[in-house]
Short mmCIF file of C-alpha atoms in Angstrom, two decimals:
data_model
loop_
_atom_site.label_atom_id
_atom_site.label_comp_id
_atom_site.label_asym_id
_atom_site.label_seq_id
_atom_site.Cartn_x
_atom_site.Cartn_y
_atom_site.Cartn_z
CA UNK A 4 129.35 -48.29 12.45
CA UNK A 5 129.65 -44.65 11.42
CA UNK A 6 126.14 -43.45 12.16
CA UNK A 7 126.70 -40.10 10.49
CA UNK A 8 126.78 -41.86 7.12
CA UNK A 9 123.73 -44.05 7.77
CA UNK A 10 121.13 -41.62 6.40
CA UNK A 11 119.30 -41.35 4.12
CA UNK A 12 118.56 -45.04 4.01
CA UNK A 13 116.33 -44.89 0.92
CA UNK A 14 115.83 -43.07 -2.32
CA UNK A 15 113.11 -40.34 -2.36
CA UNK A 16 111.03 -42.57 -4.63
CA UNK A 17 110.61 -45.02 -1.72
CA UNK A 18 109.25 -42.23 0.47
CA UNK A 19 106.83 -41.00 -2.17
CA UNK A 20 105.76 -44.58 -2.81
CA UNK A 21 104.90 -45.12 0.85
CA UNK A 22 103.00 -41.83 0.94
CA UNK A 23 101.01 -42.88 -2.12
CA UNK A 24 100.35 -46.32 -0.63
CA UNK A 25 99.12 -44.89 2.65
CA UNK A 26 96.94 -42.30 0.89
CA UNK A 27 95.38 -44.97 -1.33
CA UNK A 28 94.52 -47.20 1.62
CA UNK A 29 92.98 -44.50 3.81
CA UNK A 30 91.09 -42.92 0.91
CA UNK A 31 89.56 -46.32 0.14
CA UNK A 32 88.69 -47.01 3.79
CA UNK A 33 87.17 -43.60 4.45
CA UNK A 34 85.24 -43.61 1.17
CA UNK A 35 83.60 -46.88 2.16
CA UNK A 36 82.90 -46.20 5.83
CA UNK A 37 81.93 -42.52 5.95
CA UNK A 38 78.98 -42.62 3.58
CA UNK A 39 76.04 -40.81 5.17
CA UNK A 40 78.10 -38.96 7.77
CA UNK A 41 77.87 -35.56 6.13
CA UNK A 42 74.12 -35.10 6.35
CA UNK A 43 74.12 -32.74 9.32
CA UNK A 44 76.19 -31.21 12.12
CA UNK A 45 75.80 -34.19 14.45
CA UNK A 46 76.93 -36.61 11.75
CA UNK A 47 79.91 -34.55 10.62
CA UNK A 48 81.24 -33.33 13.98
CA UNK A 49 80.47 -36.24 16.35
CA UNK A 50 79.73 -39.21 14.05
CA UNK A 51 76.05 -39.37 15.09
CA UNK A 52 77.17 -40.02 18.69
CA UNK A 53 77.17 -43.75 17.96
CA UNK A 54 80.83 -44.74 18.32
CA UNK A 55 81.08 -47.97 20.32
CA UNK A 56 83.60 -49.22 22.84
CA UNK A 57 86.11 -50.88 20.50
CA UNK A 58 86.07 -48.10 17.91
CA UNK A 59 86.22 -45.52 20.71
CA UNK A 60 89.18 -47.22 22.39
CA UNK A 61 91.03 -47.46 19.07
CA UNK A 62 90.28 -43.82 18.33
CA UNK A 63 91.35 -42.56 21.76
CA UNK A 64 94.50 -44.71 21.84
CA UNK A 65 95.51 -43.64 18.34
CA UNK A 66 94.79 -39.95 19.01
CA UNK A 67 96.98 -40.17 22.12
CA UNK A 68 99.87 -41.78 20.21
CA UNK A 69 101.50 -38.76 18.64
CA UNK A 70 104.17 -39.62 16.09
CA UNK A 71 107.06 -38.29 18.23
CA UNK A 72 106.23 -40.89 20.90
CA UNK A 73 107.56 -43.52 18.50
CA UNK A 74 110.96 -41.89 18.91
CA UNK A 75 110.94 -40.35 22.39
CA UNK A 76 110.28 -43.64 24.21
CA UNK A 77 113.36 -45.34 22.75
CA UNK A 78 115.40 -42.16 23.24
CA UNK A 79 114.45 -42.03 26.94
CA UNK A 80 115.27 -45.72 27.37
CA UNK A 81 118.63 -45.28 25.60
CA UNK A 82 119.67 -42.23 27.62
CA UNK A 83 118.15 -42.99 31.03
CA UNK A 84 117.34 -46.71 31.05
CA UNK A 85 114.34 -48.11 32.89
CA UNK A 86 113.94 -44.85 34.83
CA UNK A 87 113.59 -42.82 31.65
CA UNK A 88 111.07 -45.17 30.03
CA UNK A 89 109.08 -45.51 33.26
CA UNK A 90 108.56 -41.77 33.69
CA UNK A 91 107.72 -41.36 30.03
CA UNK A 92 105.02 -44.04 30.24
CA UNK A 93 103.50 -43.45 33.68
CA UNK A 94 101.67 -40.19 33.03
CA UNK A 95 100.87 -41.25 29.48
CA UNK A 96 98.96 -44.25 30.81
CA UNK A 97 97.28 -42.86 33.92
CA UNK A 98 95.97 -39.62 32.46
CA UNK A 99 93.45 -41.19 30.09
CA UNK A 100 92.10 -43.35 32.92
CA UNK A 101 91.66 -40.34 35.20
CA UNK A 102 90.22 -38.24 32.39
CA UNK A 103 87.61 -40.87 31.51
CA UNK A 104 85.67 -40.50 34.76
CA UNK A 105 85.50 -36.71 34.53
CA UNK A 106 84.60 -36.60 30.86
CA UNK A 107 81.85 -39.18 31.47
CA UNK A 108 80.35 -36.78 34.01
CA UNK A 109 80.73 -33.88 31.57
CA UNK A 110 78.82 -35.86 28.95
CA UNK A 111 75.99 -36.42 31.44
CA UNK A 112 75.88 -32.68 32.14
CA UNK A 113 75.88 -31.84 28.41
CA UNK A 114 74.49 -34.83 26.46
CA UNK A 115 74.16 -32.86 23.21
CA UNK A 116 77.55 -31.12 23.38
CA UNK A 117 80.13 -30.76 20.62
CA UNK A 118 83.06 -28.90 22.20
CA UNK A 119 84.44 -27.94 25.60
CA UNK A 120 84.27 -24.27 24.59
CA UNK A 121 80.57 -24.57 23.82
CA UNK A 122 79.90 -26.00 27.27
CA UNK A 123 82.04 -23.28 28.88
CA UNK A 124 79.98 -20.57 27.17
CA UNK A 125 76.77 -21.96 28.64
CA UNK A 126 78.23 -22.11 32.15
CA UNK A 127 80.50 -19.04 32.25
CA UNK A 128 79.65 -16.80 29.30
CA UNK A 129 81.48 -15.48 26.25
CA UNK A 130 84.44 -13.92 28.06
CA UNK A 131 85.58 -17.23 29.53
CA UNK A 132 84.69 -19.04 26.33
CA UNK A 133 87.08 -16.71 24.47
CA UNK A 134 89.97 -17.91 26.65
CA UNK A 135 89.15 -21.52 25.90
CA UNK A 136 88.68 -20.88 22.20
CA UNK A 137 92.14 -19.30 22.05
CA UNK A 138 93.72 -22.14 24.02
CA UNK A 139 91.95 -24.95 22.16
CA UNK A 140 92.71 -23.40 18.77
CA UNK A 141 96.33 -22.75 19.75
CA UNK A 142 96.77 -26.35 20.85
CA UNK A 143 95.21 -27.78 17.68
CA UNK A 144 97.30 -25.55 15.42
CA UNK A 145 100.58 -26.01 17.25
CA UNK A 146 100.05 -29.75 17.76
CA UNK A 147 99.39 -30.10 14.03
CA UNK A 148 102.57 -28.13 13.30
CA UNK A 149 104.59 -30.11 15.87
CA UNK A 150 103.59 -33.48 14.44
CA UNK A 151 104.10 -32.27 10.87
CA UNK A 152 107.56 -30.97 11.78
CA UNK A 153 108.66 -34.10 13.66
CA UNK A 154 107.28 -36.53 11.12
CA UNK A 155 108.47 -34.64 8.06
CA UNK A 156 112.01 -34.32 9.39
CA UNK A 157 112.07 -38.05 10.07
CA UNK A 158 110.81 -38.83 6.56
CA UNK A 159 113.35 -36.37 5.09
CA UNK A 160 116.17 -37.97 7.09
CA UNK A 161 115.21 -41.46 5.99
CA UNK A 162 114.37 -40.82 2.34
CA UNK A 163 115.92 -37.50 1.37
CA UNK A 164 112.59 -35.94 0.34
CA UNK A 165 112.49 -32.18 0.75
CA UNK A 166 111.10 -31.35 4.19
CA UNK A 167 108.72 -28.64 2.96
CA UNK A 168 107.23 -30.95 0.34
CA UNK A 169 106.59 -33.62 2.98
CA UNK A 170 104.74 -31.25 5.32
CA UNK A 171 102.43 -30.16 2.50
CA UNK A 172 101.86 -33.74 1.33
CA UNK A 173 100.99 -34.98 4.82
CA UNK A 174 98.60 -32.09 5.43
CA UNK A 175 96.96 -32.56 2.02
CA UNK A 176 96.30 -36.26 2.62
CA UNK A 177 94.75 -35.64 6.05
CA UNK A 178 92.72 -32.67 4.84
CA UNK A 179 91.31 -34.53 1.84
CA UNK A 180 89.57 -37.30 3.75
CA UNK A 181 88.77 -35.20 6.85
CA UNK A 182 87.03 -32.66 4.57
CA UNK A 183 84.89 -35.44 3.12
CA UNK A 184 84.04 -37.47 6.21
CA UNK A 185 84.49 -35.41 9.35
CA UNK A 186 85.08 -37.19 12.65
CA UNK A 187 83.93 -40.54 11.32
CA UNK A 188 86.80 -40.48 8.80
CA UNK A 189 89.20 -39.74 11.64
CA UNK A 190 87.91 -42.71 13.66
CA UNK A 191 88.34 -45.01 10.64
CA UNK A 192 91.94 -43.94 10.08
CA UNK A 193 92.68 -44.21 13.81
CA UNK A 194 91.52 -47.84 13.87
CA UNK A 195 93.79 -48.44 10.88
CA UNK A 196 96.63 -46.58 12.61
CA UNK A 197 96.51 -48.53 15.87
CA UNK A 198 96.35 -51.78 13.88
CA UNK A 199 99.41 -50.78 11.82
CA UNK A 200 101.34 -49.78 14.95
CA UNK A 201 100.60 -53.03 16.75
CA UNK A 202 101.30 -55.28 13.77
CA UNK A 203 104.49 -53.43 12.87
CA UNK A 204 105.78 -53.56 16.43
CA UNK A 205 104.93 -57.24 16.86
CA UNK A 206 106.87 -58.00 13.66
CA UNK A 207 109.93 -55.76 14.07
CA UNK A 208 110.67 -55.45 17.79
CA UNK A 209 110.97 -59.17 18.69
CA UNK A 210 113.20 -59.58 15.61
CA UNK A 211 115.54 -56.94 17.06
CA UNK A 212 115.50 -58.77 20.39
CA UNK A 213 116.45 -62.01 18.67
CA UNK A 214 119.16 -60.37 16.56
CA UNK A 215 120.77 -58.84 19.66
CA UNK A 216 120.86 -62.01 21.76
CA UNK A 217 117.34 -62.30 23.15
CA UNK A 218 115.35 -60.28 25.64
CA UNK A 219 116.57 -61.90 28.88
CA UNK A 220 120.28 -62.40 28.24
CA UNK A 221 121.14 -60.20 25.25
CA UNK A 222 121.53 -56.51 24.57
CA UNK A 223 118.06 -55.62 25.90
CA UNK A 224 118.91 -56.97 29.36
CA UNK A 225 122.37 -55.39 29.19
CA UNK A 226 120.87 -52.03 28.29
CA UNK A 227 118.27 -51.72 31.06
CA UNK A 228 120.48 -49.10 32.68
CA UNK A 229 120.68 -47.03 29.52
CA UNK A 230 123.90 -45.85 27.94
CA UNK A 231 125.24 -44.81 31.36
CA UNK A 232 124.37 -48.18 32.93
CA UNK A 233 122.91 -46.42 35.99
CA UNK A 234 119.23 -46.11 35.06
CA UNK A 235 118.13 -49.69 35.83
CA UNK A 236 115.64 -48.72 38.56
CA UNK A 237 113.34 -45.99 39.78
CA UNK A 238 114.77 -44.54 43.05
CA UNK A 239 117.73 -46.71 44.02
CA UNK A 240 120.63 -44.34 43.21
CA UNK A 241 121.48 -40.70 42.69
CA UNK A 242 121.27 -40.94 38.90
CA UNK A 243 117.67 -42.17 38.79
CA UNK A 244 116.62 -39.63 41.42
CA UNK A 245 118.12 -37.00 39.12
CA UNK A 246 116.09 -38.42 36.22
CA UNK A 247 112.98 -38.13 38.37
CA UNK A 248 113.72 -34.50 39.26
CA UNK A 249 114.81 -33.39 35.79
CA UNK A 250 112.45 -35.45 33.63
CA UNK A 251 109.99 -37.48 35.68
CA UNK A 252 108.03 -34.71 37.40
CA UNK A 253 107.67 -32.40 34.41
CA UNK A 254 106.95 -35.26 31.99
CA UNK A 255 104.30 -36.84 34.23
CA UNK A 256 102.59 -33.53 34.94
CA UNK A 257 102.75 -32.61 31.26
CA UNK A 258 101.09 -35.86 30.24
CA UNK A 259 98.51 -35.73 33.03
CA UNK A 260 97.36 -32.29 31.94
CA UNK A 261 97.42 -32.90 28.19
CA UNK A 262 93.85 -34.02 27.35
CA UNK A 263 92.20 -31.34 29.50
CA UNK A 264 93.15 -28.62 27.02
CA UNK A 265 92.68 -30.65 23.83
CA UNK A 266 89.22 -30.39 22.29
CA UNK A 267 89.80 -33.58 20.29
CA UNK A 268 89.31 -35.73 23.41
CA UNK A 269 86.14 -33.91 24.45
CA UNK A 270 84.87 -34.28 20.89
CA UNK A 271 85.37 -38.04 21.14
CA UNK A 272 83.60 -38.14 24.49
CA UNK A 273 80.61 -36.40 22.90
CA UNK A 274 80.72 -38.89 20.00
CA UNK A 275 81.09 -42.15 21.95
CA UNK A 276 77.98 -43.86 23.33
CA UNK A 277 77.56 -42.70 26.96
CA UNK A 278 77.96 -46.15 28.54
CA UNK A 279 81.09 -46.78 26.46
CA UNK A 280 83.02 -43.62 27.41
CA UNK A 281 84.93 -44.99 30.41
CA UNK A 282 85.69 -48.38 28.78
CA UNK A 283 86.80 -46.56 25.59
CA UNK A 284 89.25 -44.26 27.37
CA UNK A 285 90.64 -47.00 29.62
CA UNK A 286 90.89 -49.32 26.61
CA UNK A 287 92.58 -46.55 24.65
CA UNK A 288 95.18 -46.17 27.40
CA UNK A 289 95.89 -49.91 27.27
CA UNK A 290 96.10 -49.96 23.47
CA UNK A 291 98.45 -46.97 23.53
CA UNK A 292 100.85 -48.02 26.29
CA UNK A 293 101.87 -51.13 24.37
CA UNK A 294 103.47 -48.86 21.76
CA UNK A 295 106.00 -46.87 23.88
CA UNK A 296 106.86 -49.85 26.08
CA UNK A 297 107.71 -52.08 23.13
CA UNK A 298 109.50 -49.36 21.18
CA UNK A 299 111.34 -48.37 24.36
CA UNK A 300 113.02 -51.76 24.40
CA UNK A 301 114.76 -50.74 21.18
CA UNK A 302 116.51 -48.07 23.24
CA UNK A 303 117.64 -50.74 25.69
CA UNK A 304 118.93 -52.83 22.77
CA UNK A 305 120.87 -49.87 21.38
CA UNK A 306 122.45 -49.13 24.77
CA UNK A 307 123.20 -52.80 25.46
CA UNK A 308 124.79 -53.18 22.02
CA UNK A 309 127.15 -50.32 22.80
CA UNK A 310 125.90 -48.05 20.01
CA UNK A 311 127.35 -44.60 20.50
CA UNK A 312 124.63 -42.39 19.07
CA UNK A 313 125.64 -38.73 18.62
CA UNK A 314 123.57 -36.18 20.51
CA UNK A 315 122.31 -34.74 17.23
CA UNK A 316 120.92 -38.15 16.21
CA UNK A 317 119.62 -39.50 19.52
CA UNK A 318 116.07 -38.70 18.43
CA UNK A 319 116.48 -41.39 15.75
CA UNK A 320 117.31 -44.14 18.27
CA UNK A 321 114.33 -46.25 17.12
CA UNK A 322 115.51 -46.21 13.50
CA UNK A 323 119.19 -46.70 14.34
CA UNK A 324 118.46 -49.64 16.62
CA UNK A 325 116.54 -51.42 13.84
CA UNK A 326 118.84 -50.44 10.97
CA UNK A 327 121.96 -51.58 12.81
CA UNK A 328 120.87 -55.22 13.10
CA UNK A 329 118.06 -55.87 10.59
CA UNK A 330 117.84 -55.64 6.79
CA UNK A 331 117.33 -52.06 5.61
CA UNK A 332 113.92 -52.87 4.13
CA UNK A 333 112.53 -53.41 7.64
CA UNK A 334 112.96 -49.69 8.26
CA UNK A 335 110.35 -49.12 5.55
CA UNK A 336 107.87 -50.73 7.95
CA UNK A 337 108.81 -48.14 10.55
CA UNK A 338 108.39 -45.36 8.00
CA UNK A 339 104.90 -46.63 7.15
CA UNK A 340 104.10 -46.84 10.87
CA UNK A 341 105.32 -43.27 11.22
CA UNK A 342 103.08 -42.09 8.39
CA UNK A 343 100.08 -43.90 9.86
CA UNK A 344 100.79 -42.46 13.29
CA UNK A 345 101.40 -38.95 12.04
CA UNK A 346 98.57 -38.44 9.55
CA UNK A 347 95.93 -39.89 11.88
CA UNK A 348 96.97 -37.31 14.49
CA UNK A 349 96.79 -34.52 11.91
CA UNK A 350 93.21 -35.36 10.94
CA UNK A 351 92.27 -35.47 14.62
CA UNK A 352 93.31 -31.84 15.01
CA UNK A 353 91.59 -30.90 11.76
CA UNK A 354 88.33 -32.27 13.14
CA UNK A 355 88.89 -30.48 16.42
CA UNK A 356 89.24 -27.20 14.51
CA UNK A 357 86.15 -28.06 12.49
CA UNK A 358 84.07 -28.44 15.65
CA UNK A 359 85.39 -25.24 17.21
CA UNK A 360 84.63 -23.16 14.12
CA UNK A 361 81.30 -24.78 13.30
CA UNK A 362 79.89 -24.93 16.83
CA UNK A 363 81.51 -21.98 18.60
CA UNK A 364 82.86 -19.37 16.22
CA UNK A 365 79.93 -19.50 13.82
CA UNK A 366 77.36 -19.23 16.63
CA UNK A 367 79.01 -16.03 17.88
CA UNK A 368 78.71 -14.49 14.43
CA UNK A 369 75.41 -15.89 13.25
CA UNK A 370 72.82 -17.52 15.51
CA UNK A 371 70.75 -18.72 12.55
CA UNK A 372 72.69 -21.74 11.37
CA UNK A 373 71.73 -24.58 9.06
CA UNK A 374 73.13 -28.06 8.46
CA UNK A 375 74.75 -26.79 5.28
CA UNK A 376 76.38 -23.82 6.97
CA UNK A 377 77.52 -25.94 9.93
CA UNK A 378 79.41 -28.33 7.68
CA UNK A 379 80.69 -25.53 5.43
CA UNK A 380 82.10 -23.55 8.36
CA UNK A 381 83.60 -26.72 9.82
CA UNK A 382 85.39 -27.59 6.59
CA UNK A 383 86.83 -24.12 6.15
CA UNK A 384 87.94 -24.29 9.77
CA UNK A 385 90.03 -27.30 8.77
CA UNK A 386 91.61 -25.34 5.93
CA UNK A 387 92.39 -22.39 8.21
CA UNK A 388 94.04 -24.66 10.75
CA UNK A 389 96.12 -26.47 8.11
CA UNK A 390 97.36 -23.19 6.60
CA UNK A 391 98.30 -21.75 9.98
CA UNK A 392 100.02 -24.94 11.12
CA UNK A 393 102.01 -25.31 7.88
CA UNK A 394 103.15 -21.71 8.20
CA UNK A 395 104.48 -22.49 11.67
CA UNK A 396 106.08 -25.82 10.70
CA UNK A 397 107.84 -24.24 7.72
CA UNK A 398 108.99 -21.08 9.51
CA UNK A 399 112.81 -20.84 9.27
CA UNK A 400 114.58 -22.08 12.39
CA UNK A 401 111.44 -23.30 14.15
CA UNK A 402 111.96 -26.14 16.64
CA UNK A 403 109.67 -28.59 18.42
CA UNK A 404 110.51 -26.95 21.77
CA UNK A 405 109.50 -23.53 20.47
CA UNK A 406 106.17 -24.85 19.20
CA UNK A 407 105.51 -26.71 22.42
CA UNK A 408 106.04 -23.59 24.50
CA UNK A 409 103.31 -21.81 22.57
CA UNK A 410 100.63 -24.21 23.76
CA UNK A 411 102.06 -26.38 26.53
CA UNK A 412 101.82 -23.89 29.36
CA UNK A 413 98.36 -22.57 28.44
CA UNK A 414 97.12 -26.15 28.17
CA UNK A 415 98.43 -26.81 31.67
CA UNK A 416 96.78 -23.62 32.95
CA UNK A 417 93.24 -24.77 32.11
CA UNK A 418 93.73 -28.30 33.46
CA UNK A 419 92.78 -27.94 37.14
CA UNK A 420 90.07 -25.27 36.77
CA UNK A 421 88.23 -27.51 34.27
CA UNK A 422 88.74 -30.63 36.38
CA UNK A 423 87.56 -28.89 39.56
CA UNK A 424 84.50 -27.49 37.79
CA UNK A 425 83.44 -30.90 36.47
CA UNK A 426 84.02 -32.44 39.90
CA UNK A 427 82.10 -29.69 41.75
CA UNK A 428 80.22 -27.43 39.28
CA UNK A 429 79.48 -24.62 41.77
CA UNK A 430 83.03 -24.31 43.13
CA UNK A 431 84.27 -21.82 40.52
CA UNK A 432 82.36 -18.84 39.14
CA UNK A 433 82.87 -16.71 36.02
CA UNK A 434 85.34 -14.25 37.55
CA UNK A 435 87.28 -17.04 39.21
CA UNK A 436 87.59 -19.06 36.02
CA UNK A 437 88.59 -16.03 33.92
CA UNK A 438 91.09 -14.33 36.22
CA UNK A 439 92.49 -17.54 37.66
CA UNK A 440 93.56 -18.75 34.22
CA UNK A 441 94.70 -15.34 32.92
CA UNK A 442 96.79 -14.38 35.96
CA UNK A 443 98.37 -17.83 36.32
CA UNK A 444 99.39 -17.79 32.67
CA UNK A 445 100.76 -14.23 32.77
CA UNK A 446 102.90 -15.06 35.81
CA UNK A 447 103.70 -18.70 35.13
CA UNK A 448 104.61 -18.59 31.44
CA UNK A 449 107.50 -16.07 31.71
CA UNK A 450 108.86 -17.96 34.72
CA UNK A 451 108.72 -21.27 32.88
CA UNK A 452 110.16 -19.76 29.70
CA UNK A 453 113.07 -18.14 31.51
CA UNK A 454 113.90 -21.35 33.33
CA UNK A 455 113.50 -23.69 30.34
CA UNK A 456 114.78 -21.60 27.44
CA UNK A 457 116.85 -18.74 28.83
CA UNK A 458 118.99 -20.89 31.12
CA UNK A 459 117.33 -19.98 34.40
CA UNK A 460 117.60 -23.55 35.62
CA UNK A 461 115.43 -26.47 36.68
CA UNK A 462 114.16 -24.66 39.79
CA UNK A 463 112.58 -21.82 37.80
CA UNK A 464 111.26 -24.29 35.24
CA UNK A 465 109.55 -26.25 37.99
CA UNK A 466 108.28 -23.07 39.65
CA UNK A 467 106.76 -21.89 36.37
CA UNK A 468 105.14 -25.29 35.86
CA UNK A 469 103.61 -25.26 39.35
CA UNK A 470 102.42 -21.66 39.00
CA UNK A 471 100.57 -22.45 35.79
CA UNK A 472 99.11 -25.79 36.86
CA UNK A 473 98.30 -25.28 40.52
CA UNK A 474 98.25 -21.49 40.60
CA UNK A 475 95.33 -21.33 38.20
CA UNK A 476 93.33 -23.72 40.38
CA UNK A 477 94.11 -21.88 43.61
CA UNK A 478 93.36 -18.48 42.13
CA UNK A 479 90.14 -19.69 40.52
CA UNK A 480 88.81 -20.97 43.84
CA UNK A 481 90.03 -17.99 45.89
CA UNK A 482 88.64 -15.39 43.48
CA UNK A 483 85.36 -17.27 43.23
CA UNK A 484 84.92 -17.27 47.00
CA UNK A 485 85.86 -13.60 47.20
CA UNK A 486 83.49 -12.39 44.48
CA UNK A 487 80.57 -14.83 44.79
CA UNK A 488 79.36 -13.86 41.33
CA UNK A 489 76.02 -15.21 40.22
CA UNK A 490 77.09 -17.02 37.05
CA UNK A 491 73.54 -17.36 35.80
CA UNK A 492 73.26 -13.56 35.71
CA UNK A 493 76.57 -13.23 33.88
CA UNK A 494 75.56 -15.69 31.17
CA UNK A 495 72.04 -14.28 30.91
CA UNK A 496 73.40 -10.75 30.47
CA UNK A 497 75.29 -11.87 27.39
#
């Protein structure tokens, strides 16, 4: 099969039809379920704090399942076999479990909270809050742009629709119902998303197994080592040790640190019933991990079938694996899954921006807020985020790696200081939190960038990663012990 001639698989009308179908379904669902959730700030930003365990688990799992994960898991399995899929999944699964215990404690310390930045202001003052506002806003904007870019390019490749039109259409759909229903609308679409992902996978993936000879004796079993045939384990040969060094460490650390700098997960913790927080996050991890594991087997099937996927197309391994053995219409199911996965992530970041602007930015400008102004500021925060993210996603020559570098390292820099503070609230003071994060980022980011982008090598990339992640923690503690600032006086002075 000449894979270079495989795409586009469908006419643009099929793509627009799926977009219209998805929009119709989620508009109907959100219209029905979000009535009464725009009465005040608590309703709009944290869904009255009444989200239960099942809805919370669905929301967390869906928010964690970014659209690119539908492609990266099969790509890792195809290129690096079991080793690649294992290291992609390990951190993805464990991080939400670890995070759940800390965020449960945070909720007990701030029962009426809305954002991480708002809590930080109370504990450390405006200067430290400014760092977190920048980081949290940067992550929401860049994550929105990253998902819009990845999803729109996939839709363009499959249907031939103009990329720029797709980005605008996806953002418009998410913004329309998020504007109306706030976080509750996001939770509704996330329950729909996780249902679509599970049902689609259960229907398509076993069919691929069957079409390629079965899961135990066919192409899936043959492809456990990936396209090289050497990745069928974790540490048993030089190849898989290389996968661990080149991919495993950075991927696991990247996943482990991800929720700590993403306000969307704190927002959910403030919205879920207190006793349901840990079950919701652990349940979300379990709901999520089914997706990359099952889709990863498509990478095994592609490798075991001997498909020679060009480097430029390896990101489409999921689609190629299905299209090579099943009727072309089955790929439409994957496209719909992609749309469900992508748009539900976009509205999550819109609601994160809404909370940051409504709760944090507005309060720094005007202390006299009302329910009407809270919701108004939150909605315009969504618009500001969408405009900024679309500008990034449509910038000529922009890549997913470039976008990731804008927020990935800063997100990693706040991970350990936040975790240590929640674990032991008096360990880090205002000066320690501020200078620990700032200095670690200033030193770690250039090192990471030079190693990752400028060809400095894996050693510098790893050094930059460690400087940002662990350097910020060490500096925060050391500076705190050296200065012994009275944080209460710092906050009171502001």
